[in-house]
């Protein structure tokens, strides 16, 4: 549930960002992000720290990405700190991670516009939800790149009807811009 935090709760959650247990750090950072605490501060730093740890389990990594997606990051912050990390995980072997990455690009279409060539292969991903999110991100990106239009036209024939529908809608969004 989103909403303001009482000062004592907020202080305790901030304190827990330093806990030795990564699950505690994650949950406290996520709670702070969901309650509108500035993500340019300790919660985001904590989430990025978990993301950057090599031993972070892929499902935790997906949860970290999703927590950042739920936040209200500024475009500048997203492009500077989030974009390079997302690009590293575009071809992750776990579908949950690729889905979280695709969701982030759908959330911040300006990042999709900056990453067109890297994202195009995801329109052929084995997971339909990844294809849907990337098609949607391309539609929202406003990019006039011919490669996007061509890829979305091909995706209109996707075997998954939801992917095909979103690709068609995305083409319409781009035609209207």
PDB file of C-alpha atoms in Angstrom:
ATOM      1  CA  UNK A   1       0.000   0.000   0.000  1.00  0.00           C
ATOM      2  CA  UNK A   2       1.494   3.305  -1.059  1.00  0.00           C
ATOM      3  CA  UNK A   3       1.355   6.365   1.120  1.00  0.00           C
ATOM      4  CA  UNK A   4       3.401   8.430   3.520  1.00  0.00           C
ATOM      5  CA  UNK A   5       5.385   6.679   6.210  1.00  0.00           C
ATOM      6  CA  UNK A   6       5.398   7.578   9.864  1.00  0.00           C
ATOM      7  CA  UNK A   7       8.788   8.976  10.821  1.00  0.00           C
ATOM      8  CA  UNK A   8       9.583   6.057  13.154  1.00  0.00           C
ATOM      9  CA  UNK A   9       8.719   3.486  10.478  1.00  0.00           C
ATOM     10  CA  UNK A  10      10.706   5.357   7.865  1.00  0.00           C
ATOM     11  CA  UNK A  11      13.700   5.614  10.208  1.00  0.00           C
ATOM     12  CA  UNK A  12      13.562   1.892  10.952  1.00  0.00           C
ATOM     13  CA  UNK A  13      13.335   1.010   7.237  1.00  0.00           C
ATOM     14  CA  UNK A  14      16.297   3.277   6.479  1.00  0.00           C
ATOM     15  CA  UNK A  15      18.233   1.583   9.273  1.00  0.00           C
ATOM     16  CA  UNK A  16      17.421  -1.840   7.772  1.00  0.00           C
ATOM     17  CA  UNK A  17      19.026  -0.807   4.457  1.00  0.00           C
ATOM     18  CA  UNK A  18      22.335  -1.651   6.167  1.00  0.00           C
ATOM     19  CA  UNK A  19      21.273  -5.098   7.391  1.00  0.00           C
ATOM     20  CA  UNK A  20      23.583  -8.000   6.573  1.00  0.00           C
ATOM     21  CA  UNK A  21      20.693 -10.019   5.122  1.00  0.00           C
ATOM     22  CA  UNK A  22      20.127  -9.090   1.457  1.00  0.00           C
ATOM     23  CA  UNK A  23      16.434  -9.995   1.741  1.00  0.00           C
ATOM     24  CA  UNK A  24      15.988  -7.482   4.559  1.00  0.00           C
ATOM     25  CA  UNK A  25      17.842  -4.803   2.576  1.00  0.00           C
ATOM     26  CA  UNK A  26      15.674  -5.521  -0.456  1.00  0.00           C
ATOM     27  CA  UNK A  27      12.353  -5.483   1.391  1.00  0.00           C
ATOM     28  CA  UNK A  28      13.160  -2.275   3.247  1.00  0.00           C
ATOM     29  CA  UNK A  29      14.314  -0.560   0.034  1.00  0.00           C
ATOM     30  CA  UNK A  30      11.199  -1.744  -1.787  1.00  0.00           C
ATOM     31  CA  UNK A  31       8.947  -0.525   1.023  1.00  0.00           C
ATOM     32  CA  UNK A  32      10.610   2.890   0.971  1.00  0.00           C
ATOM     33  CA  UNK A  33      10.302   3.125  -2.825  1.00  0.00           C
ATOM     34  CA  UNK A  34       6.636   2.129  -2.721  1.00  0.00           C
ATOM     35  CA  UNK A  35       5.957   4.763  -0.087  1.00  0.00           C
ATOM     36  CA  UNK A  36       7.503   7.524  -2.176  1.00  0.00           C
ATOM     37  CA  UNK A  37      10.840   7.895  -0.451  1.00  0.00           C
ATOM     38  CA  UNK A  38      13.339   9.537  -2.807  1.00  0.00           C
ATOM     39  CA  UNK A  39      14.732   6.803  -5.029  1.00  0.00           C
ATOM     40  CA  UNK A  40      17.746   8.927  -5.904  1.00  0.00           C
ATOM     41  CA  UNK A  41      18.887   8.259  -2.363  1.00  0.00           C
ATOM     42  CA  UNK A  42      19.573   5.198  -0.207  1.00  0.00           C
ATOM     43  CA  UNK A  43      16.775   2.870  -1.396  1.00  0.00           C
ATOM     44  CA  UNK A  44      17.934   3.086  -5.014  1.00  0.00           C
ATOM     45  CA  UNK A  45      21.558   2.746  -3.963  1.00  0.00           C
ATOM     46  CA  UNK A  46      20.623  -0.346  -1.968  1.00  0.00           C
ATOM     47  CA  UNK A  47      18.660  -1.833  -4.877  1.00  0.00           C
ATOM     48  CA  UNK A  48      21.491  -1.135  -7.326  1.00  0.00           C
ATOM     49  CA  UNK A  49      23.952  -2.648  -4.847  1.00  0.00           C
ATOM     50  CA  UNK A  50      21.910  -5.854  -4.703  1.00  0.00           C
ATOM     51  CA  UNK A  51      21.645  -5.875  -8.477  1.00  0.00           C
ATOM     52  CA  UNK A  52      25.385  -5.456  -8.896  1.00  0.00           C
ATOM     53  CA  UNK A  53      26.315  -8.271  -6.490  1.00  0.00           C
ATOM     54  CA  UNK A  54      27.376 -11.285  -8.581  1.00  0.00           C
ATOM     55  CA  UNK A  55      25.778 -13.730  -6.135  1.00  0.00           C
ATOM     56  CA  UNK A  56      22.315 -12.151  -6.358  1.00  0.00           C
ATOM     57  CA  UNK A  57      19.889 -14.864  -7.391  1.00  0.00           C
ATOM     58  CA  UNK A  58      18.103 -14.206 -10.721  1.00  0.00           C
ATOM     59  CA  UNK A  59      14.688 -14.152  -9.072  1.00  0.00           C
ATOM     60  CA  UNK A  60      15.930 -11.529  -6.604  1.00  0.00           C
ATOM     61  CA  UNK A  61      17.416  -9.611  -9.510  1.00  0.00           C
ATOM     62  CA  UNK A  62      14.036  -9.609 -11.257  1.00  0.00           C
ATOM     63  CA  UNK A  63      12.419  -8.387  -8.037  1.00  0.00           C
ATOM     64  CA  UNK A  64      15.010  -5.603  -7.728  1.00  0.00           C
ATOM     65  CA  UNK A  65      14.329  -4.481 -11.301  1.00  0.00           C
ATOM     66  CA  UNK A  66      10.589  -4.592 -10.686  1.00  0.00           C
ATOM     67  CA  UNK A  67      10.962  -2.508  -7.512  1.00  0.00           C
ATOM     68  CA  UNK A  68      12.833   0.126  -9.493  1.00  0.00           C
ATOM     69  CA  UNK A  69      10.156   0.006 -12.197  1.00  0.00           C
ATOM     70  CA  UNK A  70       7.511   0.707  -9.527  1.00  0.00           C
ATOM     71  CA  UNK A  71       9.414   3.788  -8.420  1.00  0.00           C
ATOM     72  CA  UNK A  72       9.184   7.272  -9.810  1.00  0.00           C
ATOM     73  CA  UNK A  73      12.686   7.621 -11.192  1.00  0.00           C
ATOM     74  CA  UNK A  74      13.528  10.757 -13.092  1.00  0.00           C
ATOM     75  CA  UNK A  75      14.341  10.187 -16.765  1.00  0.00           C
ATOM     76  CA  UNK A  76      17.872  11.471 -16.197  1.00  0.00           C
ATOM     77  CA  UNK A  77      18.432   9.106 -13.282  1.00  0.00           C
ATOM     78  CA  UNK A  78      16.964   6.202 -15.241  1.00  0.00           C
ATOM     79  CA  UNK A  79      19.143   6.870 -18.279  1.00  0.00           C
ATOM     80  CA  UNK A  80      22.302   7.389 -16.219  1.00  0.00           C
ATOM     81  CA  UNK A  81      22.001   4.612 -13.636  1.00  0.00           C
ATOM     82  CA  UNK A  82      19.396   2.164 -14.847  1.00  0.00           C
ATOM     83  CA  UNK A  83      19.959   1.956 -18.596  1.00  0.00           C
ATOM     84  CA  UNK A  84      23.502   0.502 -18.502  1.00  0.00           C
ATOM     85  CA  UNK A  85      22.419  -2.136 -15.985  1.00  0.00           C
ATOM     86  CA  UNK A  86      19.352  -3.103 -17.994  1.00  0.00           C
ATOM     87  CA  UNK A  87      21.373  -3.465 -21.172  1.00  0.00           C
ATOM     88  CA  UNK A  88      23.642  -5.996 -19.440  1.00  0.00           C
ATOM     89  CA  UNK A  89      20.670  -8.288 -18.796  1.00  0.00           C
ATOM     90  CA  UNK A  90      18.830  -8.192 -22.125  1.00  0.00           C
ATOM     91  CA  UNK A  91      19.821 -11.747 -22.940  1.00  0.00           C
ATOM     92  CA  UNK A  92      19.749 -13.196 -19.419  1.00  0.00           C
ATOM     93  CA  UNK A  93      19.059 -16.932 -19.368  1.00  0.00           C
ATOM     94  CA  UNK A  94      16.143 -16.533 -16.905  1.00  0.00           C
ATOM     95  CA  UNK A  95      12.827 -15.443 -18.397  1.00  0.00           C
ATOM     96  CA  UNK A  96      11.894 -13.607 -15.180  1.00  0.00           C
ATOM     97  CA  UNK A  97      14.891 -11.314 -15.543  1.00  0.00           C
ATOM     98  CA  UNK A  98      14.239 -10.652 -19.251  1.00  0.00           C
ATOM     99  CA  UNK A  99      10.605  -9.896 -18.425  1.00  0.00           C
ATOM    100  CA  UNK A 100      11.630  -7.420 -15.708  1.00  0.00           C
ATOM    101  CA  UNK A 101      14.061  -5.757 -18.114  1.00  0.00           C
ATOM    102  CA  UNK A 102      11.389  -5.543 -20.820  1.00  0.00           C
ATOM    103  CA  UNK A 103       8.953  -4.069 -18.276  1.00  0.00           C
ATOM    104  CA  UNK A 104      11.498  -1.378 -17.409  1.00  0.00           C
ATOM    105  CA  UNK A 105      11.866  -0.424 -21.060  1.00  0.00           C
ATOM    106  CA  UNK A 106       8.073  -0.283 -21.368  1.00  0.00           C
ATOM    107  CA  UNK A 107       7.950   1.961 -18.288  1.00  0.00           C
ATOM    108  CA  UNK A 108      10.607   4.343 -19.639  1.00  0.00           C
ATOM    109  CA  UNK A 109      10.148   4.521 -23.419  1.00  0.00           C
ATOM    110  CA  UNK A 110      12.932   7.087 -23.751  1.00  0.00           C
ATOM    111  CA  UNK A 111      15.348   4.325 -22.751  1.00  0.00           C
ATOM    112  CA  UNK A 112      13.837   2.089 -25.414  1.00  0.00           C
ATOM    113  CA  UNK A 113      14.470   4.777 -28.006  1.00  0.00           C
ATOM    114  CA  UNK A 114      18.131   4.826 -26.921  1.00  0.00           C
ATOM    115  CA  UNK A 115      18.443   1.031 -27.157  1.00  0.00           C
ATOM    116  CA  UNK A 116      16.601   0.090 -30.349  1.00  0.00           C
ATOM    117  CA  UNK A 117      19.227  -2.203 -31.849  1.00  0.00           C
ATOM    118  CA  UNK A 118      19.779  -3.987 -28.532  1.00  0.00           C
ATOM    119  CA  UNK A 119      16.039  -4.487 -27.980  1.00  0.00           C
ATOM    120  CA  UNK A 120      15.027  -5.715 -31.437  1.00  0.00           C
ATOM    121  CA  UNK A 121      16.061  -9.340 -30.706  1.00  0.00           C
ATOM    122  CA  UNK A 122      13.630  -9.376 -27.772  1.00  0.00           C
ATOM    123  CA  UNK A 123      10.721  -9.232 -30.227  1.00  0.00           C
ATOM    124  CA  UNK A 124      11.757 -12.830 -30.998  1.00  0.00           C
ATOM    125  CA  UNK A 125      12.181 -13.860 -27.349  1.00  0.00           C
ATOM    126  CA  UNK A 126      10.903 -17.306 -26.363  1.00  0.00           C
ATOM    127  CA  UNK A 127       8.596 -15.713 -23.760  1.00  0.00           C
ATOM    128  CA  UNK A 128       5.467 -13.952 -25.088  1.00  0.00           C
ATOM    129  CA  UNK A 129       5.359 -11.515 -22.157  1.00  0.00           C
ATOM    130  CA  UNK A 130       8.847 -10.261 -23.075  1.00  0.00           C
ATOM    131  CA  UNK A 131       7.755  -9.777 -26.697  1.00  0.00           C
ATOM    132  CA  UNK A 132       4.622  -7.917 -25.527  1.00  0.00           C
ATOM    133  CA  UNK A 133       6.544  -5.530 -23.282  1.00  0.00           C
ATOM    134  CA  UNK A 134       9.123  -4.724 -25.933  1.00  0.00           C
ATOM    135  CA  UNK A 135       6.454  -4.154 -28.599  1.00  0.00           C
ATOM    136  CA  UNK A 136       4.684  -1.824 -26.185  1.00  0.00           C
ATOM    137  CA  UNK A 137       7.959  -0.032 -25.345  1.00  0.00           C
ATOM    138  CA  UNK A 138       8.648   0.529 -29.029  1.00  0.00           C
ATOM    139  CA  UNK A 139       5.182   1.961 -29.564  1.00  0.00           C
ATOM    140  CA  UNK A 140       5.618   4.375 -26.676  1.00  0.00           C
ATOM    141  CA  UNK A 141       9.170   5.297 -27.689  1.00  0.00           C
ATOM    142  CA  UNK A 142       8.023   7.522 -30.525  1.00  0.00           C
ATOM    143  CA  UNK A 143      11.039   6.409 -32.506  1.00  0.00           C
ATOM    144  CA  UNK A 144      10.726   6.722 -36.243  1.00  0.00           C
ATOM    145  CA  UNK A 145      13.355   4.036 -36.823  1.00  0.00           C
ATOM    146  CA  UNK A 146      12.454   1.905 -39.809  1.00  0.00           C
ATOM    147  CA  UNK A 147      13.896  -1.129 -38.031  1.00  0.00           C
ATOM    148  CA  UNK A 148      11.236  -0.747 -35.313  1.00  0.00           C
ATOM    149  CA  UNK A 149       8.394  -0.481 -37.812  1.00  0.00           C
ATOM    150  CA  UNK A 150       9.649  -3.509 -39.729  1.00  0.00           C
ATOM    151  CA  UNK A 151      10.040  -5.568 -36.552  1.00  0.00           C
ATOM    152  CA  UNK A 152       6.601  -4.549 -35.275  1.00  0.00           C
ATOM    153  CA  UNK A 153       5.021  -5.436 -38.628  1.00  0.00           C
ATOM    154  CA  UNK A 154       6.569  -8.889 -38.341  1.00  0.00           C
ATOM    155  CA  UNK A 155       5.354  -9.143 -34.730  1.00  0.00           C
ATOM    156  CA  UNK A 156       1.799  -8.473 -35.931  1.00  0.00           C
ATOM    157  CA  UNK A 157       1.928 -12.055 -37.201  1.00  0.00           C
ATOM    158  CA  UNK A 158       3.159 -13.465 -33.873  1.00  0.00           C
ATOM    159  CA  UNK A 159       1.694 -16.839 -32.892  1.00  0.00           C
ATOM    160  CA  UNK A 160       0.675 -15.294 -29.560  1.00  0.00           C
ATOM    161  CA  UNK A 161      -2.422 -13.202 -30.228  1.00  0.00           C
ATOM    162  CA  UNK A 162      -1.652 -10.738 -27.415  1.00  0.00           C
ATOM    163  CA  UNK A 163       1.819 -10.047 -28.835  1.00  0.00           C
ATOM    164  CA  UNK A 164       0.282  -9.531 -32.284  1.00  0.00           C
ATOM    165  CA  UNK A 165      -2.368  -7.183 -30.870  1.00  0.00           C
ATOM    166  CA  UNK A 166       0.151  -5.071 -28.955  1.00  0.00           C
ATOM    167  CA  UNK A 167       2.464  -4.909 -31.971  1.00  0.00           C
ATOM    168  CA  UNK A 168      -0.428  -3.639 -34.106  1.00  0.00           C
ATOM    169  CA  UNK A 169      -1.352  -1.043 -31.469  1.00  0.00           C
ATOM    170  CA  UNK A 170       2.275   0.038 -31.243  1.00  0.00           C
ATOM    171  CA  UNK A 171       2.419   0.551 -34.995  1.00  0.00           C
ATOM    172  CA  UNK A 172      -0.693   2.720 -34.734  1.00  0.00           C
ATOM    173  CA  UNK A 173       0.921   4.740 -31.924  1.00  0.00           C
ATOM    174  CA  UNK A 174       3.992   5.329 -34.078  1.00  0.00           C
ATOM    175  CA  UNK A 175       1.866   6.260 -37.104  1.00  0.00           C
ATOM    176  CA  UNK A 176       0.113   8.892 -35.016  1.00  0.00           C
ATOM    177  CA  UNK A 177       3.383  10.599 -34.041  1.00  0.00           C
TER     178      UNK A 177
END
